[in-house]
Tab-separated table of C-alpha atoms and ligand atoms in Angstrom:
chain	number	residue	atom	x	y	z
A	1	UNK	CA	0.000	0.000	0.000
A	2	UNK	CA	0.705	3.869	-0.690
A	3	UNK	CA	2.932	5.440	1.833
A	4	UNK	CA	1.680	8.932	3.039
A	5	UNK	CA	2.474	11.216	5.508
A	6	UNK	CA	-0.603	11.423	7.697
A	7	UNK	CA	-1.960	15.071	8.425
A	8	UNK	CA	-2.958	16.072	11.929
A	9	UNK	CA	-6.640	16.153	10.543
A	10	UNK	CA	-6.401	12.578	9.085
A	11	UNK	CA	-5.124	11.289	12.681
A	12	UNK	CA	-7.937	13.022	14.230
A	13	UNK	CA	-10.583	11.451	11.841
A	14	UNK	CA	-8.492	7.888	12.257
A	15	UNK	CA	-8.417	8.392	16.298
A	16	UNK	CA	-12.878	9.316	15.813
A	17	UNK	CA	-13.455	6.717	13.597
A	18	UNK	CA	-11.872	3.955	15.585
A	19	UNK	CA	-13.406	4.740	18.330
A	20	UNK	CA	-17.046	5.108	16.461
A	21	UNK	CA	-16.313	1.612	15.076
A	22	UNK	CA	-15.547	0.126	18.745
A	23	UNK	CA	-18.691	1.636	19.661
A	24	UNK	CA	-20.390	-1.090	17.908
A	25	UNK	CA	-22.352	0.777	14.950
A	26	UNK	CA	-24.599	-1.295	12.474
A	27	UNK	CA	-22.515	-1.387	9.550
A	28	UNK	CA	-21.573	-4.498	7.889
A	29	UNK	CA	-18.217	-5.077	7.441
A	30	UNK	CA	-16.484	-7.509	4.730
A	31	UNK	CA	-13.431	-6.629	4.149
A	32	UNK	CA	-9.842	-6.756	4.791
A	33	UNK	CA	-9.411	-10.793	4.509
A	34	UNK	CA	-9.207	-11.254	0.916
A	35	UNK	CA	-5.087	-11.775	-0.919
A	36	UNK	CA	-5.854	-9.478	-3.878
A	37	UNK	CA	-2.560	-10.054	-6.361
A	38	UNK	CA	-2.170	-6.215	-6.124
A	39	UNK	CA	-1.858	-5.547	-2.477
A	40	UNK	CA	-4.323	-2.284	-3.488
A	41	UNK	CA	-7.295	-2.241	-1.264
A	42	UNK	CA	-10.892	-0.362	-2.417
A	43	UNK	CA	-12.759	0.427	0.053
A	44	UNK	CA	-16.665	0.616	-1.096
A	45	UNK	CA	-19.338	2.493	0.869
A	46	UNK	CA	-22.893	1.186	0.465
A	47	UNK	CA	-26.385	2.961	1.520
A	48	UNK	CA	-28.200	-0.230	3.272
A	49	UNK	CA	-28.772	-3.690	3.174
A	50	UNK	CA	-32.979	-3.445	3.758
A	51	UNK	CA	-33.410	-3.181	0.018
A	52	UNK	CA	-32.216	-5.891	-2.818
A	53	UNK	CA	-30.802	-3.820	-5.335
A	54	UNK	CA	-28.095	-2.680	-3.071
A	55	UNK	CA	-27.067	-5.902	-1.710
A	56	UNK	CA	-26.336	-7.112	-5.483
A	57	UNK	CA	-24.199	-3.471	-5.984
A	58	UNK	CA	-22.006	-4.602	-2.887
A	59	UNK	CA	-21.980	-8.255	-4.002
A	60	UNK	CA	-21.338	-7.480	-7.379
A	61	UNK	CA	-18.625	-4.917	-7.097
A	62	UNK	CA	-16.820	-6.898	-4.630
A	63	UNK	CA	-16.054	-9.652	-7.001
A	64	UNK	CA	-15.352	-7.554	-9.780
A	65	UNK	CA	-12.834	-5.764	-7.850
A	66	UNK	CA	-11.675	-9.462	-6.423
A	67	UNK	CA	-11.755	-10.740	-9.991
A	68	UNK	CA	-9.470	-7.587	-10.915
A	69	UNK	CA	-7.127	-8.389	-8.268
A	70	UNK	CA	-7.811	-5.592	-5.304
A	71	UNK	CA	-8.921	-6.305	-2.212
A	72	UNK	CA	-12.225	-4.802	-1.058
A	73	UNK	CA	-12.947	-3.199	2.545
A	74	UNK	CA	-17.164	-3.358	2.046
A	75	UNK	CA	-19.431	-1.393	4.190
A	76	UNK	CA	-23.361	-1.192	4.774
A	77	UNK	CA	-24.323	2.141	6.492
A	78	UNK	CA	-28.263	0.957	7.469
A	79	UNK	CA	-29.192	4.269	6.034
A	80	UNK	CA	-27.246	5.868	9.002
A	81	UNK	CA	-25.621	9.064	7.254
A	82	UNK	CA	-23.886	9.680	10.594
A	83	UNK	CA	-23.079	5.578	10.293
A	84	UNK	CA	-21.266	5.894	6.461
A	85	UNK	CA	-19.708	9.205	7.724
A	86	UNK	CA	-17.622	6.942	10.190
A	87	UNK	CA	-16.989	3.873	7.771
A	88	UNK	CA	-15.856	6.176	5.230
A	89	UNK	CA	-13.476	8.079	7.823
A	90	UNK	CA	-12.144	4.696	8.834
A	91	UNK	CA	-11.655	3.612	4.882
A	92	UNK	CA	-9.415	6.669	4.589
A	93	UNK	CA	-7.715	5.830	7.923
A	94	UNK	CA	-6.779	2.773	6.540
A	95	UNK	CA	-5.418	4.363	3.920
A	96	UNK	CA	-7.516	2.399	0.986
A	97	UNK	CA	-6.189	3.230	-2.638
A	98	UNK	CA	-9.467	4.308	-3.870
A	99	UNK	CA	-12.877	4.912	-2.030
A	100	UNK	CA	-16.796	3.821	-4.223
A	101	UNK	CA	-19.517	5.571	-2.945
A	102	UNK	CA	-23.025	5.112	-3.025
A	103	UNK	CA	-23.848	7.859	-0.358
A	104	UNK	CA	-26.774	7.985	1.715
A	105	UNK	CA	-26.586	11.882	1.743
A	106	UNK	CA	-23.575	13.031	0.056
A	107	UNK	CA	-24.052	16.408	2.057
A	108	UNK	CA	-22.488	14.446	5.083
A	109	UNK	CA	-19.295	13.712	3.685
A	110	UNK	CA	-18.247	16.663	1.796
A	111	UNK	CA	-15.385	17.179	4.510
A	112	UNK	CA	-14.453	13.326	4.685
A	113	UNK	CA	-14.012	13.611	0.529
A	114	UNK	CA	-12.243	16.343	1.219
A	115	UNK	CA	-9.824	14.652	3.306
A	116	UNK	CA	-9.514	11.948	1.062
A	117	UNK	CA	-8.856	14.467	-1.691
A	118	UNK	CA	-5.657	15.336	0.304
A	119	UNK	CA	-4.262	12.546	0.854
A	120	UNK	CA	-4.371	11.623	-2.518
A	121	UNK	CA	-7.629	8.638	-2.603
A	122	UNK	CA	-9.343	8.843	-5.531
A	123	UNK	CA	-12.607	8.842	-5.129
A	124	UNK	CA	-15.837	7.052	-7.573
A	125	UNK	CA	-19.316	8.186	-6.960
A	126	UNK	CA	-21.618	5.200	-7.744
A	127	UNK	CA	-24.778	5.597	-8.782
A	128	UNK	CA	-25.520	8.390	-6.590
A	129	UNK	CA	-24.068	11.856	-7.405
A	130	UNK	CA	-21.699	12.912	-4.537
A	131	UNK	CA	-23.061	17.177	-4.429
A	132	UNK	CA	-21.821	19.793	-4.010
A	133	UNK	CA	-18.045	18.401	-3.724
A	134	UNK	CA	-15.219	18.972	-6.140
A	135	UNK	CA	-13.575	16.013	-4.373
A	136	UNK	CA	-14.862	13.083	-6.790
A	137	UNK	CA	-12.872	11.882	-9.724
A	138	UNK	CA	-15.663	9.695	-11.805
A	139	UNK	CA	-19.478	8.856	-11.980
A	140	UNK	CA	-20.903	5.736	-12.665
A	141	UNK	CA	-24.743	5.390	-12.690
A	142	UNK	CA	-27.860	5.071	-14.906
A	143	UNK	CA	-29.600	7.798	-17.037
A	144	UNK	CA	-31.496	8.876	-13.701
A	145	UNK	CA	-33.517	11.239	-15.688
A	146	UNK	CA	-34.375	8.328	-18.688
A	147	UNK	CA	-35.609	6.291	-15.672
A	148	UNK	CA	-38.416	9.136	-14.723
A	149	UNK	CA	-38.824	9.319	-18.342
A	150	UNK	CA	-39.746	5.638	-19.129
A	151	UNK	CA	-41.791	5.779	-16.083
A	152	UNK	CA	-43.832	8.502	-17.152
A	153	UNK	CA	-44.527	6.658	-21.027
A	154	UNK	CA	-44.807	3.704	-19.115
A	155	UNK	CA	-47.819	5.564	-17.927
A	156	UNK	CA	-48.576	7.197	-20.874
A	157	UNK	CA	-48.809	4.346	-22.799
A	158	UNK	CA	-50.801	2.407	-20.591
A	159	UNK	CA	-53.379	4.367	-19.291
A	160	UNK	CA	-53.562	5.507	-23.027
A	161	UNK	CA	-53.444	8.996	-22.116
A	162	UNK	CA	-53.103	10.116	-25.592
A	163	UNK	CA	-56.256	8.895	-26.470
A	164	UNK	CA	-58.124	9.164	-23.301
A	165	UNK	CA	-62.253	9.668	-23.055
A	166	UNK	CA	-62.461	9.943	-19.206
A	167	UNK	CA	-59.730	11.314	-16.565
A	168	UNK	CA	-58.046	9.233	-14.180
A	169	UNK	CA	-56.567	9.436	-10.933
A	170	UNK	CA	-53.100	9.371	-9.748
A	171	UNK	CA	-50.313	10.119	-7.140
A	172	UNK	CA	-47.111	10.004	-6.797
A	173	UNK	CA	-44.702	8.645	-4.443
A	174	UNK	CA	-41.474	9.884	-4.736
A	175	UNK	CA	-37.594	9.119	-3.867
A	176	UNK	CA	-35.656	10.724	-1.232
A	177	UNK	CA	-34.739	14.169	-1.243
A	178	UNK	CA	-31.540	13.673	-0.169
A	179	UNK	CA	-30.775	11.701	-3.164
A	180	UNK	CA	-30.212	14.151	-6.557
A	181	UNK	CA	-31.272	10.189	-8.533
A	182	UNK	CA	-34.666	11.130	-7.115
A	183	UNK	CA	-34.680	14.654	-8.155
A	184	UNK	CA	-34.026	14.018	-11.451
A	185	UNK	CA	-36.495	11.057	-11.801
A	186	UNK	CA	-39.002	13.765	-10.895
A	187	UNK	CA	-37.893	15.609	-13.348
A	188	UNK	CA	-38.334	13.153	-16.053
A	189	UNK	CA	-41.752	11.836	-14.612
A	190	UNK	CA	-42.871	15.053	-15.474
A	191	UNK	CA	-41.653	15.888	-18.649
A	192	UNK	CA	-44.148	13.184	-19.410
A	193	UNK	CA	-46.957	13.502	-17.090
A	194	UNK	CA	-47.234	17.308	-16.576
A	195	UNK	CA	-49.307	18.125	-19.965
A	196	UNK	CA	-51.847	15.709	-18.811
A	197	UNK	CA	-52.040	17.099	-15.092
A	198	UNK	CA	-52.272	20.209	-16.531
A	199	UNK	CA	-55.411	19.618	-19.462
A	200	UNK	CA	-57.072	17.390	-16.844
A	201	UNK	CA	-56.616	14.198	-18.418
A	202	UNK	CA	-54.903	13.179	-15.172
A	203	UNK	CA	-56.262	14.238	-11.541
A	204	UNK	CA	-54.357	13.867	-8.411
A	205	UNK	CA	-57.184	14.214	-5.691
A	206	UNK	CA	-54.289	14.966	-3.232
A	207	UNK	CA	-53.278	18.208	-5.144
A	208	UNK	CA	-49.612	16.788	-4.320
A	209	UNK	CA	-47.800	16.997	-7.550
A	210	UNK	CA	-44.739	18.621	-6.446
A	211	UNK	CA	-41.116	17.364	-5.282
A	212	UNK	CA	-41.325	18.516	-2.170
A	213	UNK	CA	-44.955	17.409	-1.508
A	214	UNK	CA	-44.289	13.631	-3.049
A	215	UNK	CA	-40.487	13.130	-2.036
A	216	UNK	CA	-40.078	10.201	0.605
A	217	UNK	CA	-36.937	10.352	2.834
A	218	UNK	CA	-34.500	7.266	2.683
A	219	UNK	CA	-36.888	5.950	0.111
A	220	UNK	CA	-39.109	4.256	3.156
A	221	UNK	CA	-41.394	1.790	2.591
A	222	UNK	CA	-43.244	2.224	5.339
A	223	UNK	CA	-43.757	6.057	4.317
A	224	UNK	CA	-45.002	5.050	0.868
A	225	UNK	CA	-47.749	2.748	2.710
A	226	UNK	CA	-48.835	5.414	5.558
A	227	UNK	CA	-49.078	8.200	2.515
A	228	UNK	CA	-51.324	5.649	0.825
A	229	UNK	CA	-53.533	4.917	3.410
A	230	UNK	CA	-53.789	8.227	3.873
A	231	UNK	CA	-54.361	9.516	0.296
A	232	UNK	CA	-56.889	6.367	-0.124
A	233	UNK	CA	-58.770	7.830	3.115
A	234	UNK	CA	-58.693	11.180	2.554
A	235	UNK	CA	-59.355	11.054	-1.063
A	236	UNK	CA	-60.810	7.803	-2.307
A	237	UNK	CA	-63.649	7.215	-0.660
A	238	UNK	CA	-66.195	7.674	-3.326
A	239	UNK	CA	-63.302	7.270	-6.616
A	240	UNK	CA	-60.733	5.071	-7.439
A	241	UNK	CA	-57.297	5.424	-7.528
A	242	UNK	CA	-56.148	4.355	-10.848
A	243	UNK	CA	-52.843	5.276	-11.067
A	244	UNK	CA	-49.532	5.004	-8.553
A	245	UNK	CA	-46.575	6.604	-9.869
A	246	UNK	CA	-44.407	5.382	-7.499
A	247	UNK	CA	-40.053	5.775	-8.001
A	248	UNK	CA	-39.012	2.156	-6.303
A	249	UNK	CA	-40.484	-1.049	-5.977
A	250	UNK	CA	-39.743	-0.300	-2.060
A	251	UNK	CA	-42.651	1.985	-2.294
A	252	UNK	CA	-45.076	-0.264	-4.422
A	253	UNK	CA	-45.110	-2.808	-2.009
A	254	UNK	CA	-45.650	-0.450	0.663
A	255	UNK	CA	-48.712	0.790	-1.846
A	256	UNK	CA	-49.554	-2.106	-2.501
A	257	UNK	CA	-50.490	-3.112	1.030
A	258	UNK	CA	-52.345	-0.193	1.784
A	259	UNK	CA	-54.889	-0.994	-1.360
A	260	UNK	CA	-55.274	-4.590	-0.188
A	261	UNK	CA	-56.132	-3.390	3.423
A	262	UNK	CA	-58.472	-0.854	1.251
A	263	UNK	CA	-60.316	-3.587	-0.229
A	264	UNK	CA	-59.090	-3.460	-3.921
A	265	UNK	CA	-59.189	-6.188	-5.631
A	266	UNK	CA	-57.348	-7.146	-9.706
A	267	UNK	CA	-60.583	-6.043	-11.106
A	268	UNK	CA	-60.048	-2.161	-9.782
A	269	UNK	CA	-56.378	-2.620	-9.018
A	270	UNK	CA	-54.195	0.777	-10.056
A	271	UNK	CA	-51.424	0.908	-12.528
A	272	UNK	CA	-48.438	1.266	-10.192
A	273	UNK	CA	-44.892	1.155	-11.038
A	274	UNK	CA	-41.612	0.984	-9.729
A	275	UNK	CA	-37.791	0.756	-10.017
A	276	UNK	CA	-35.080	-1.391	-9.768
A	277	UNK	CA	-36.893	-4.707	-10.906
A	278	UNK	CA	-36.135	-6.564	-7.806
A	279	UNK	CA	-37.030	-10.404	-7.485
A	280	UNK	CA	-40.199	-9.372	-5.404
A	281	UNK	CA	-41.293	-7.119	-7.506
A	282	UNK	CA	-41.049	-9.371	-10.959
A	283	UNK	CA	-42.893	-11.854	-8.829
A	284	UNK	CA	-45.262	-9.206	-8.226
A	285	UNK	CA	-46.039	-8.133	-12.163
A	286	UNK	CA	-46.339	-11.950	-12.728
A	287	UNK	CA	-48.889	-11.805	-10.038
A	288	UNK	CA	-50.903	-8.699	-10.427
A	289	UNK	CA	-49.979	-6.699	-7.980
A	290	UNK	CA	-47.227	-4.146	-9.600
A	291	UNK	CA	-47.658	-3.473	-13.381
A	292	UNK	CA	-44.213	-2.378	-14.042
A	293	UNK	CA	-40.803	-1.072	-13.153
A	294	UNK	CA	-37.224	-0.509	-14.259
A	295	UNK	CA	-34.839	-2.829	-14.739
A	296	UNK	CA	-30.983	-1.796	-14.385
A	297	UNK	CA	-28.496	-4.333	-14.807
A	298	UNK	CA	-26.589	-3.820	-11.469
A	299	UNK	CA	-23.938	-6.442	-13.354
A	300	UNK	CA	-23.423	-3.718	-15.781
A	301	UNK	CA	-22.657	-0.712	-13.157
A	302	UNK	CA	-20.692	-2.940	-11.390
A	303	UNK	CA	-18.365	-3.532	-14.176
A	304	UNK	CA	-18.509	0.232	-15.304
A	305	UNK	CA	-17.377	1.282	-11.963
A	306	UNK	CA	-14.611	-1.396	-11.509
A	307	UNK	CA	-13.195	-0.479	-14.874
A	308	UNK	CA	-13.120	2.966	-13.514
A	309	UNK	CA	-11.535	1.836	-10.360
A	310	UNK	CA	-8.567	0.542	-11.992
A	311	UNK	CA	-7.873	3.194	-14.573
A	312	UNK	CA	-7.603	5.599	-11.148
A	313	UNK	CA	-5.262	3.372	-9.488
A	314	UNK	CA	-3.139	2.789	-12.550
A	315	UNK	CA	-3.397	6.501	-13.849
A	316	UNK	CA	-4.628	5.625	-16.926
A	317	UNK	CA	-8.216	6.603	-18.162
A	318	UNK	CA	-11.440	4.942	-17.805
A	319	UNK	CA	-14.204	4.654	-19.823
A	320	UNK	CA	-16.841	7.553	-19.683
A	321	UNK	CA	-19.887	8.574	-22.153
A	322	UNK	CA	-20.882	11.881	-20.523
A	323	UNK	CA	-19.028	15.149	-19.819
A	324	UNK	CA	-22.104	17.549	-19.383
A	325	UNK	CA	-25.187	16.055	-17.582
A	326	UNK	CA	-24.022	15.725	-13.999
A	327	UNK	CA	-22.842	18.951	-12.491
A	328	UNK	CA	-22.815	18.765	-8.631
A	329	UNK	CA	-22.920	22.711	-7.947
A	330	UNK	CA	-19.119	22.165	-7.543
A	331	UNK	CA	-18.244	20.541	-10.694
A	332	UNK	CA	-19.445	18.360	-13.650
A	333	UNK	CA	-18.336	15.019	-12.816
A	334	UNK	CA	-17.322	13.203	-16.039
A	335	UNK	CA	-19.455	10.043	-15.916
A	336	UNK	CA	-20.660	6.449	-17.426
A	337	UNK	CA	-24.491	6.328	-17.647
A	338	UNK	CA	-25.836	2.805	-18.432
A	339	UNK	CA	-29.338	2.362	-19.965
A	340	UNK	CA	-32.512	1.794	-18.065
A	341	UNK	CA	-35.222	-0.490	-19.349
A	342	UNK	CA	-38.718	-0.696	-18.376
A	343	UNK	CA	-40.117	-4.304	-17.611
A	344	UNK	CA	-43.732	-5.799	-17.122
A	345	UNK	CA	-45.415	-8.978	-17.710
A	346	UNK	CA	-44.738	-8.915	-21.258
A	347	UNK	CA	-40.810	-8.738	-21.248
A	348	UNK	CA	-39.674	-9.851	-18.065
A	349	UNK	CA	-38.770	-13.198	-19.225
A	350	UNK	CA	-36.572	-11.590	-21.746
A	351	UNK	CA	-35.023	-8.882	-19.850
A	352	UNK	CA	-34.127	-11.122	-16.070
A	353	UNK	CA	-34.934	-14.554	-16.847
A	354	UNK	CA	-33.615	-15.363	-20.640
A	355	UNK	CA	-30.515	-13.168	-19.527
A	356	UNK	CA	-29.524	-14.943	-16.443
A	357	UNK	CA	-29.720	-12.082	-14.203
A	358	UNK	CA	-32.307	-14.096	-12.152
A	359	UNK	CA	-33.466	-17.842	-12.136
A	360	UNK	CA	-36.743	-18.531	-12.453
A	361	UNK	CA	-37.334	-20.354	-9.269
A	362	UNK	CA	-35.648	-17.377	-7.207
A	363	UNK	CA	-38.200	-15.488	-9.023
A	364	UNK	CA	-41.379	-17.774	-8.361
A	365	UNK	CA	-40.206	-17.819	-4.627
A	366	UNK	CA	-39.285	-14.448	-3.684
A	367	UNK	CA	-41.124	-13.477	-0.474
B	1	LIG	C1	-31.253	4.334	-6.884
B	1	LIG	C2	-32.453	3.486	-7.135
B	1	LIG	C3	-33.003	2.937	-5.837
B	1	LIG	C4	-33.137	4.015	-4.787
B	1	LIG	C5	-33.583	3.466	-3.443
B	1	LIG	C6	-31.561	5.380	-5.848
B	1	LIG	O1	-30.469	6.197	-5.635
B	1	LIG	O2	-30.809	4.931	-8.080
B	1	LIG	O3	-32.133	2.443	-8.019
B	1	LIG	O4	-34.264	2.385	-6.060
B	1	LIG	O5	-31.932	4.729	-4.647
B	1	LIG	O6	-32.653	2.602	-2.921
């Protein structure tokens, strides 16, 4: 490993962050075991563990890395910011060679980056933008925007909006305002949907249409069900809700509860979509229950963001396809986007079961 002269500021982090580690917090830790051929070490920072998608990222990225010969130092925060503050402090103490983020809110660390920055660790933001930070080298993520875009023709398309006699109903569930992914899904859900809230082909009973009125911190499940209830109470008595634009499959099956304890049944059951095309939720479009979502190949990011890994630790440079879409308010961060997809009944065998990226049993038996 890198020698480096230590700053007085880095022993003062090291001295917090061991002691914050001692203390017993929730993260998961995985790393530090593995011979990588390299002796290079990458330590990777991970939101939580409570939803699927991000349990592939961390499985996934540690065997790339593995497979490219690095050791990994892997840590779950439990959606603690204060939590991935002090893993990420102790990744620097330990001097890794390069730090991954996937930040639970990036406004947090801006200081710990900074420190990183100094002592010379590169630093990858993964699929969530790192803000307001000029302390990030690369980006890899999805088109965040595209997603809220294919959700909202997803919708389009069919609810046949275009084309529609009658209104419907809808609201909207979305992600967590610490996260800029969920701020620009908004953005895209509505570069879609806003013509039809605003000629009344669309109604949301709730008159909650904006960011701020729809956003659901840490992207909680339980949130997404209580709003629900609350919009089916308040609002639904007489009407039904038709339509749940919701930003993560988290969220429909928190909405998805709430309309069975309502009483709907698949003869009056909403359009309601999601994101990240977890097993539960393809079992859940088989079944009924969610119509749709979007599928991003977590394999693909991983790979991405490993490739990027190593062309910062060898100092050579990585593969990127954008230079312009994600500034931070500090800096544009030159980054690889991946595609989105959206999936329903009608592709998912093509899209997660003819590709491999789930078997069917794991599929029939999610839970
Ligand atoms: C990711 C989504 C995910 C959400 C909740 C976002 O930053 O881009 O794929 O559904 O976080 O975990």
């Amino acid at each position: 490993m890198k020698q480096r002269i230590l700053s007085v500021a880095l022993i003062a982090v090291m001295v917090l962050s061991l002691t914050l580690t001692g203390c017993g917090n929730s993260g998961s830790s995985d790393g530090g075991e593995n011979q990588g051929g390299s002796g290079k070490v990458v330590g990777v920072a991970m939101p939580t563990q409570s939803s699927e998608r991000w349990i592939k990222d961390g499985r996934n990225m540690k065997s790339k890395l593995e497979d490219l010969g690095y050791e990994v130092f892997l840590q779950y925060a439990e959606d603690d910011v204060q939590v991935q503050l002090a893993q990420i402090e102790t990744m620097i103490a330990k001097d890794v060679d390069c730090l991954v983020v996937a930040a639970v809110d990036s406004s947090a660390l801006i200081n710990a980056l900074k420190t990183a920055q100094e002592v010379g660790i590169p630093v990858i933001s993964y699929d969530r933008l790192l803000m307001n930070t000029d302390s990030v080298n690369y980006y890899a993520s999805f088109d965040n925007e595209g997603v809220g875009r294919k959700i909202g023709e997803y919708i389009e398309e069919k609810a046949e909006l275009k084309d529609a006699k009658e209104p419907q109903t809808i609201e909207f569930f979305m992600g967590s305002p610490d996260d800029n992914n969920a701020v620009l899904l908004y953005k895209g859900v509505m570069s879609v949907l806003e013509k039809y809230l605003d000629d009344g082909t669309l109604i949301c009973k709730s008159g909650r249409t904006s960011f701020d009125d729809t956003c659901i911190l840490r992207w909680s499940q339980e949130t997404a069900l209580q709003n629900c209830e609350n919009y089916l109470s308040g609002f639904y008595a007489d009407e039904k809700l038709d339509i749940c634009c919701s930003a993560f499959d988290g969220f429909a099956y928190g909405i998805k509860a709430a309309l069975e304890a309502a009483g709907y049944s698949e003869d009056d059951w909403p359009i309601i979509t999601g994101q990240d095309a977890e097993v539960m939720a393809v079992k859940n479009i088989i079944d009924g229950k969610q119509t749709a979502t979007i599928f991003k190949d977590t394999g693909l990011l991983a790979d991405k963001c490993a490739g990027m890994v190593q062309a910062v630790i060898e100092g050579s440079e990585p593969e990127i396809n954008d230079t312009e879409t994600y500034d931070n308010g500090k800096m544009v961060v030159p980054s690889y986007l991946c595609e989105p997809q959206s999936l329903d009944k009608d592709n998912y065998k093509e899209l997660v079961i003819d590709s491999g990226y789930y078997k069917e049993e794991e599929v029939m038996n999610a839970k």
